[in-house]
mmCIF file of C-alpha atoms in Angstrom:
data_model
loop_
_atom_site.group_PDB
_atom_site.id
_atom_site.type_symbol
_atom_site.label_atom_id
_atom_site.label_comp_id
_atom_site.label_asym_id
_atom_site.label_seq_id
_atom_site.Cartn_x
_atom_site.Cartn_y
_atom_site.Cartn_z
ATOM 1 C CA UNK C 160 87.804 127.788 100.411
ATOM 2 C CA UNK C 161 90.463 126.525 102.307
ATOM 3 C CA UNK C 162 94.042 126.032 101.073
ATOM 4 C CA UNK C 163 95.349 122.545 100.724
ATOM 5 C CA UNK C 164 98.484 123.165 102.828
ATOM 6 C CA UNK C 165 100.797 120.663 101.160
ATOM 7 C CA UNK C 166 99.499 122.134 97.537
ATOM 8 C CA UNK C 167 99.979 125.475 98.934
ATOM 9 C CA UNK C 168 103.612 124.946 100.181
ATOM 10 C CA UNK C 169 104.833 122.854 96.963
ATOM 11 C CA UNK C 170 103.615 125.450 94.908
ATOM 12 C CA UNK C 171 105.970 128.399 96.671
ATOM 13 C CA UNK C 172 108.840 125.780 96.490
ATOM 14 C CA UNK C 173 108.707 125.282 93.067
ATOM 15 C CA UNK C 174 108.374 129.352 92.391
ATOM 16 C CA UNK C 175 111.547 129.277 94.595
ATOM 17 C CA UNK C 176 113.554 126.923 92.784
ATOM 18 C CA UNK C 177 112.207 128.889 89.702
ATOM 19 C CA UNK C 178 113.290 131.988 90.799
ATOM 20 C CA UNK C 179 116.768 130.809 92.476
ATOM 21 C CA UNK C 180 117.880 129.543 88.708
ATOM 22 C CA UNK C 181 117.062 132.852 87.155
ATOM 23 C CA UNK C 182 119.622 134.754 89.409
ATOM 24 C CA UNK C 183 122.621 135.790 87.240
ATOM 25 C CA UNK C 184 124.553 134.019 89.888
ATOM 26 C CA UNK C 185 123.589 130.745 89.737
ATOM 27 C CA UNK C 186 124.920 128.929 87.085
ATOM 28 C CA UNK C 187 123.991 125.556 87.770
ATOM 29 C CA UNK C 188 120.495 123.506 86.233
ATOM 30 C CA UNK C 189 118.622 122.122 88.844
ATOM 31 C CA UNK C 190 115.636 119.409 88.799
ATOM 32 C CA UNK C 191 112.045 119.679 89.833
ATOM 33 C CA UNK C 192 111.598 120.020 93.890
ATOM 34 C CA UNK C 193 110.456 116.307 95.472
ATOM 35 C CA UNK C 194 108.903 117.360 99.189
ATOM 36 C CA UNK C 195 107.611 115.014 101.660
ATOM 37 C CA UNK C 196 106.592 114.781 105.299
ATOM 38 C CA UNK C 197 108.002 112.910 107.999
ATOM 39 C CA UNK C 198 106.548 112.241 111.269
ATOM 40 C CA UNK C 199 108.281 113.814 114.316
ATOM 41 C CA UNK C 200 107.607 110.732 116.404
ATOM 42 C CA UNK C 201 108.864 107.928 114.079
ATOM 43 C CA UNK C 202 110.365 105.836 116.384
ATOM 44 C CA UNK C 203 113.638 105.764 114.625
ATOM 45 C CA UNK C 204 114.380 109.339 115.978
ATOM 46 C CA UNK C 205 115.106 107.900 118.905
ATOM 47 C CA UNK C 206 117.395 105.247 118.189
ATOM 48 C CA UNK C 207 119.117 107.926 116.214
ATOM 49 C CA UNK C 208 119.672 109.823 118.505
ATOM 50 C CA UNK C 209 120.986 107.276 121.028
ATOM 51 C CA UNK C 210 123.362 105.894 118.746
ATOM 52 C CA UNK C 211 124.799 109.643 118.305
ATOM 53 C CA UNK C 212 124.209 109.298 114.789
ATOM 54 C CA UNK C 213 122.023 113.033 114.500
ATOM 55 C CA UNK C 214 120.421 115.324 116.874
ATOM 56 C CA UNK C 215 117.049 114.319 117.962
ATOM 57 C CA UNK C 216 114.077 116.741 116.170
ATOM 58 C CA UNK C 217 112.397 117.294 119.575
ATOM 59 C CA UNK C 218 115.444 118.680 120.730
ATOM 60 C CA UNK C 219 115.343 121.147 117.488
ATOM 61 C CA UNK C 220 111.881 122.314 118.098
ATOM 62 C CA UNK C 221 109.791 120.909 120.768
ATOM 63 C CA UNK C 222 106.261 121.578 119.643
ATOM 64 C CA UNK C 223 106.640 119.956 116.188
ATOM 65 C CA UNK C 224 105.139 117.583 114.851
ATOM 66 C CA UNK C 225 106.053 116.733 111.237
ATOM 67 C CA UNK C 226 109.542 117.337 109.478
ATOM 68 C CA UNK C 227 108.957 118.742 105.500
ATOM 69 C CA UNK C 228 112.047 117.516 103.748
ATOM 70 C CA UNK C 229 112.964 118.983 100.187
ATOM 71 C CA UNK C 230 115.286 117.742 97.709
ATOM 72 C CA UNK C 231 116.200 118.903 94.948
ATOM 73 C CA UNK C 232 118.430 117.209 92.508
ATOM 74 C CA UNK C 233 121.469 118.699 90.338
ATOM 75 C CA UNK C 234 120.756 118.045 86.622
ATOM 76 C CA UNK C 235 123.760 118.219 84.946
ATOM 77 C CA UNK C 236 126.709 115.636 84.887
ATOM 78 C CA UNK C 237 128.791 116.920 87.627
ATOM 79 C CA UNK C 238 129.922 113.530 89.192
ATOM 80 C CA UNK C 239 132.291 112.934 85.538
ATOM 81 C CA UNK C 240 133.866 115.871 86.164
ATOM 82 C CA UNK C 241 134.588 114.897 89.837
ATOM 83 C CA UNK C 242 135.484 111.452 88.891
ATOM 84 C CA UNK C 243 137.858 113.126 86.006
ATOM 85 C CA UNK C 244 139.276 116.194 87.830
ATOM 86 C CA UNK C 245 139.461 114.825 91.553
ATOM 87 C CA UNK C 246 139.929 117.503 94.231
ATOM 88 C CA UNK C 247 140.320 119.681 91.151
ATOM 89 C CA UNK C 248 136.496 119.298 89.996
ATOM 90 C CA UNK C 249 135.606 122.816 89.429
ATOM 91 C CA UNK C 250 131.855 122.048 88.477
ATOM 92 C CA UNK C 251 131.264 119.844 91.344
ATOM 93 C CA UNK C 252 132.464 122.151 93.437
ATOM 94 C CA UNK C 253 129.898 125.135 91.991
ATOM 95 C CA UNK C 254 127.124 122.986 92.194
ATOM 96 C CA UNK C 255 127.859 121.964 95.992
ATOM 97 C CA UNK C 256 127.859 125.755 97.003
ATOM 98 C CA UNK C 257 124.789 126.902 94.906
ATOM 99 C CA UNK C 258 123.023 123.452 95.967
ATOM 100 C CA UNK C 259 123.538 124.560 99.579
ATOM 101 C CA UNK C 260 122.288 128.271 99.279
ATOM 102 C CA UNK C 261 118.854 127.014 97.014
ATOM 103 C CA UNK C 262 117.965 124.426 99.958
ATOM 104 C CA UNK C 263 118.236 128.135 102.371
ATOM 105 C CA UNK C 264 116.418 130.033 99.976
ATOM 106 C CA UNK C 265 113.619 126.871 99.844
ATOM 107 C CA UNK C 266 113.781 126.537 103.845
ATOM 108 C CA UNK C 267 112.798 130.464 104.201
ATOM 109 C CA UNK C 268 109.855 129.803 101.286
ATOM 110 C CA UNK C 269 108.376 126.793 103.792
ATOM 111 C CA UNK C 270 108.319 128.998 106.787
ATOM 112 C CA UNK C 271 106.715 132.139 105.145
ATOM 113 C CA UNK C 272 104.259 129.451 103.718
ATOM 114 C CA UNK C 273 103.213 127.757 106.848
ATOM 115 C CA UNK C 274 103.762 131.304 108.520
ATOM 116 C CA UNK C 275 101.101 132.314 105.957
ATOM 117 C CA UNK C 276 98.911 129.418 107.015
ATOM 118 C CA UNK C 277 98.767 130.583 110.791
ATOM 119 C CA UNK C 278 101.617 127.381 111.432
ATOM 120 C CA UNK C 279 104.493 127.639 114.130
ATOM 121 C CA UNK C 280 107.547 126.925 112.307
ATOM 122 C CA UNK C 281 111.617 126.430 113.302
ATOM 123 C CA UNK C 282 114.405 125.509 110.619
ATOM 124 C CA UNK C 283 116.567 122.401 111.580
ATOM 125 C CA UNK C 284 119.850 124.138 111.462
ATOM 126 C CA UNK C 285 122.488 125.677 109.378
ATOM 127 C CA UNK C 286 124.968 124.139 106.888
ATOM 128 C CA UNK C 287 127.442 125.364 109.641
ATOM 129 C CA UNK C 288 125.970 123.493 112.414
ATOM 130 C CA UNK C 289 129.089 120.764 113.230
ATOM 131 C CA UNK C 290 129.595 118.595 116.080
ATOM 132 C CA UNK C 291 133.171 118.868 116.041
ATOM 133 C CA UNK C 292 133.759 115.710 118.440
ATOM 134 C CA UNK C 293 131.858 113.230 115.896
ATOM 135 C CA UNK C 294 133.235 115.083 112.773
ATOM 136 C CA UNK C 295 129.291 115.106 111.416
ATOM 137 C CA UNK C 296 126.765 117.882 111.084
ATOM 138 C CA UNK C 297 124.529 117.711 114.206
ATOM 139 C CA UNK C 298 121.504 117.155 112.587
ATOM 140 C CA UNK C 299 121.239 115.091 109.294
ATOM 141 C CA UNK C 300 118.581 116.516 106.657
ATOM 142 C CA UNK C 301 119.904 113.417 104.442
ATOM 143 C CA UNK C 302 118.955 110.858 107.048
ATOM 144 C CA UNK C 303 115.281 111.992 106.627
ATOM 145 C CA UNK C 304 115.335 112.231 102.939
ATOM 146 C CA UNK C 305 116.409 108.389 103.601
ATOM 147 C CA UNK C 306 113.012 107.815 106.179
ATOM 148 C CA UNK C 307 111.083 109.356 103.551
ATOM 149 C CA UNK C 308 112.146 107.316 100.713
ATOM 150 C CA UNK C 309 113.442 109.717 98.332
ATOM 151 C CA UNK C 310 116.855 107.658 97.925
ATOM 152 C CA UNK C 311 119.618 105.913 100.075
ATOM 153 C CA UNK C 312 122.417 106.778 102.255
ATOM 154 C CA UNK C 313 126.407 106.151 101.401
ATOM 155 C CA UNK C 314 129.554 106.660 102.052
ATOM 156 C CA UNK C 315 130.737 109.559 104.641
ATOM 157 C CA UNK C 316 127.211 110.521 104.666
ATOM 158 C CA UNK C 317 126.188 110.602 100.939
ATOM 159 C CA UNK C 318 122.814 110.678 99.515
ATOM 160 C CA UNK C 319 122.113 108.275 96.475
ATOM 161 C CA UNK C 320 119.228 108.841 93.890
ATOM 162 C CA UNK C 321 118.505 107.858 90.100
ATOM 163 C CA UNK C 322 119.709 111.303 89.819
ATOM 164 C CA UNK C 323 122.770 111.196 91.502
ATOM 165 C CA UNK C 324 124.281 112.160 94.547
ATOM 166 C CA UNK C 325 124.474 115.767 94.661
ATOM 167 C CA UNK C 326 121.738 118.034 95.518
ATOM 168 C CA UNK C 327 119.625 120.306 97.269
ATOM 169 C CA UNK C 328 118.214 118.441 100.628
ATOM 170 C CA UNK C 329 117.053 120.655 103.744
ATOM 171 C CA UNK C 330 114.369 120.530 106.466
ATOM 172 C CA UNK C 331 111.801 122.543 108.212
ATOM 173 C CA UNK C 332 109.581 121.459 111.161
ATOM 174 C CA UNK C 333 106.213 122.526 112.157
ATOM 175 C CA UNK C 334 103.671 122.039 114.171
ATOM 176 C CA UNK C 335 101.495 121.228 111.488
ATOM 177 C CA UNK C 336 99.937 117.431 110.915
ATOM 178 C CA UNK C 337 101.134 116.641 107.267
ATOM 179 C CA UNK C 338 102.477 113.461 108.051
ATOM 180 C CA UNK C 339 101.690 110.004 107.867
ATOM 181 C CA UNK C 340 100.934 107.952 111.342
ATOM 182 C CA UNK C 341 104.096 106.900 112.642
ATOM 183 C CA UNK C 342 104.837 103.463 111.763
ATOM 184 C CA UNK C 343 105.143 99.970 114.330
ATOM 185 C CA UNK C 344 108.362 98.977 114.531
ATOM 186 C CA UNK C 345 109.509 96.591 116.727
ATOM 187 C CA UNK C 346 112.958 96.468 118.316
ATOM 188 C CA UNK C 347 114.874 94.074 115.735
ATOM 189 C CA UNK C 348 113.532 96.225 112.774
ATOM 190 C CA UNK C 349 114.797 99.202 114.663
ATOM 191 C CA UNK C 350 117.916 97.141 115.730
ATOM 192 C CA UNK C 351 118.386 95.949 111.649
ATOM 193 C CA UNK C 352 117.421 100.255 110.470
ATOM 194 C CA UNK C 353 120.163 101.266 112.157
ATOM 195 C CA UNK C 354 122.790 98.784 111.066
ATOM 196 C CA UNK C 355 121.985 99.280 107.789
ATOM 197 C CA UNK C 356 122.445 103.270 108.006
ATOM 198 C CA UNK C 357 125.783 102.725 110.064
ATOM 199 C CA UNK C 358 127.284 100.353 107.095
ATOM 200 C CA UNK C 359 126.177 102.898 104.748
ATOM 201 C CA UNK C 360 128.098 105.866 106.115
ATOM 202 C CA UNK C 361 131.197 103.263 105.954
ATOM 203 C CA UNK C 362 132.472 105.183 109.086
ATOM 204 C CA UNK C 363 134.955 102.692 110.879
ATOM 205 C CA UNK C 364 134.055 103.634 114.378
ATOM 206 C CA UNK C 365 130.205 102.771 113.454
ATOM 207 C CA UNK C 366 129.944 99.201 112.399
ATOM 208 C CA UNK C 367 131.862 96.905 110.992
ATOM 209 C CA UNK C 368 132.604 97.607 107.196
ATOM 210 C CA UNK C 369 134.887 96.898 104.382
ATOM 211 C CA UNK C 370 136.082 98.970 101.854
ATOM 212 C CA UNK C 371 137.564 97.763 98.424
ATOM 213 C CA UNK C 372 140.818 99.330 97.043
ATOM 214 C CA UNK C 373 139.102 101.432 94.431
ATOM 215 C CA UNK C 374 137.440 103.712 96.742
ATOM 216 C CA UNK C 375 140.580 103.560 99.299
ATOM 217 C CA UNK C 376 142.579 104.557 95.952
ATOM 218 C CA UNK C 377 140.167 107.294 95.719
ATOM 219 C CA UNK C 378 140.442 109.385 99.058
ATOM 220 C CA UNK C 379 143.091 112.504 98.719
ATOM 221 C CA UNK C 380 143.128 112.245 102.301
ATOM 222 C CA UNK C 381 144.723 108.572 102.865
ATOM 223 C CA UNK C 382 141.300 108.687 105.312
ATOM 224 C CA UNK C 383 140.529 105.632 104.112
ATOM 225 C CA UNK C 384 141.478 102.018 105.030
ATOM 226 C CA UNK C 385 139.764 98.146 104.519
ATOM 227 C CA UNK C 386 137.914 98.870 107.340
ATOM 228 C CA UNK C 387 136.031 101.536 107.240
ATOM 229 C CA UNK C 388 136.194 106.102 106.834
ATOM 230 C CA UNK C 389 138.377 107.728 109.687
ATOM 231 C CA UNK C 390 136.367 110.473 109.884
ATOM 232 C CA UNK C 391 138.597 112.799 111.979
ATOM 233 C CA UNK C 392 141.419 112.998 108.651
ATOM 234 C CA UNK C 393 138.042 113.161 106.527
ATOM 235 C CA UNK C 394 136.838 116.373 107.843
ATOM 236 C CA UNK C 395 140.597 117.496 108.295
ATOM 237 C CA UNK C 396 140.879 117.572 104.313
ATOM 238 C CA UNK C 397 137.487 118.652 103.959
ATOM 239 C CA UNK C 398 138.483 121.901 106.450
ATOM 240 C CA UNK C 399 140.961 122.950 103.919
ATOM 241 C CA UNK C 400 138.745 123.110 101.304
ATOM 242 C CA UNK C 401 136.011 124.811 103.978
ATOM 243 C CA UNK C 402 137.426 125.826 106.926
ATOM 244 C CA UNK C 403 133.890 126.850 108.398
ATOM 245 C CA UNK C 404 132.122 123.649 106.718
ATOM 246 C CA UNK C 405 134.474 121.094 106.724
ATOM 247 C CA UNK C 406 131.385 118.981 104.536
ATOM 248 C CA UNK C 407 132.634 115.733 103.024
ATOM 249 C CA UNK C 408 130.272 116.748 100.137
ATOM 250 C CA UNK C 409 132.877 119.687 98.839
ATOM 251 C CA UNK C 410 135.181 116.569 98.258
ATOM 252 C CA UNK C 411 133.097 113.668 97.243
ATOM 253 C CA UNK C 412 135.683 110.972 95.914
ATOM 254 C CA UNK C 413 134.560 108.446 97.352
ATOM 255 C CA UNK C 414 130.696 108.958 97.105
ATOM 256 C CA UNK C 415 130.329 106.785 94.318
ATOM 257 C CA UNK C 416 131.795 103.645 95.999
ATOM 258 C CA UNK C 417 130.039 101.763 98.486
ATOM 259 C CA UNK C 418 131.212 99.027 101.397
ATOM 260 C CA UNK C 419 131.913 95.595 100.620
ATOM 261 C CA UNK C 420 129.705 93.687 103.132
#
């Protein structure tokens, strides 16, 4: 009989994510795994990519065809301690480093799988993958959780969910056909997509957003003003904190806050 790929892959993911909590390491209670599939030739891709907003997949791996997307979501209360402790949030902190090594561990469990299915396979990129000059990772796993619907994107590149906004979120691409057909868009929905994930980020040098005093209050970097996230003295703060992954997610104040269209 032959294996039901997607069945077959969510069923090593979920071993994984067993496995990765029983290490004496990892201290940290994690969620079930939600996977889904994205198309390689949505046609937002390449608007993406034109705005300089995240690497284009093709450019990744060339023979793909659908982009599996796992998230996994942090289960306990982190974001009061972060609100409580600031830059000093010790259990935010834990669970942004152990988040980021379960999404490897589930990244290598998706390419043995579709290895194991006779499937051509390439991970996106590291957590070390920067693009210096636009002070963003060059390819956003978080903006295809967002295509696939598993939650919403905010502030310096945040990733919203009834669960929160800390977790687990990679990608792998294949050559496999797991996704749905790509869906018509036509140039204003494309035009309206983008604007909506630019505001989100509440970069200043993306669109035109405002930013109320609580979350300007709330950045230890003075990175942020009315109009917008300078994201050059975001990742500066963020480097000391990670020098090699200068992630606004190791800081996170201003996560919970969104812009004031």
């Amino acid at each position: 009989m032959a294996r039901d790929p997607k069945k077959f892959i969510e069923r090593n993911v979920r071993e994984t994510v067993e496995q990765y909590q029983q290490r004496p390491e990892v201290s940290v209670r994690f969620g079930e795994p939600v996977i889904e599939y994205v198309n390689i030739f949505h046609p937002l891709f390449d608007r993406l990519y034109m705005e300089d907003i995240t690497e284009h997949p093709k450019a990744i791996y060339n023979p793909g065809h659908t982009i599996i997307v796992h998230y996994v979501p942090v289960l306990e209360d982190v974001e009061a301690d972060l609100k409580a402790n600031g830059p000093d949030a010790q259990r935010w902190e834990k669970a942004y480093y152990q988040s980021a090594m379960l999404a490897q561990f589930i990244n290598k469990s998706i390419k043995e799988s579709l290895s194991k299915m006779g499937r051509l396979s390439s991970i996106t990129g590291v957590s070390s993958d920067w693009n210096m000059d636009m002070h963003m990772p060059a390819w956003s796993s978080k903006i295809v959780a967002y295509m696939a619907g598993i939650g919403s994107i905010g502030p310096a590149g945040s990733f919203h969910t009834k669960d929160g906004f800390i977790a687990s979120i990679g990608t792998t691409i294949t050559d496999g056909l797991y996704a749905d057909e790509c869906p018509e868009m036509t140039m204003e929905e494309l035009d309206e997509e983008v604007r909506k994930i630019k505001a989100a980020f509440c970069y200043e040098d993306l669109a035109d957003v405002a930013c109320g005093e609580d979350m300007i209050a709330a950045c230890p970097a003075a990175a942020i003003s009315g109009k917008g996230i300078d994201k050059k003295k975001c990742l500066a703060y963020c480097a000391t904190r990670n020098k090699r992954i200068p992630d606004p997610d190791i800081c996170g104040l201003c996560f919970r806050f969104k812009s004031e269209e």
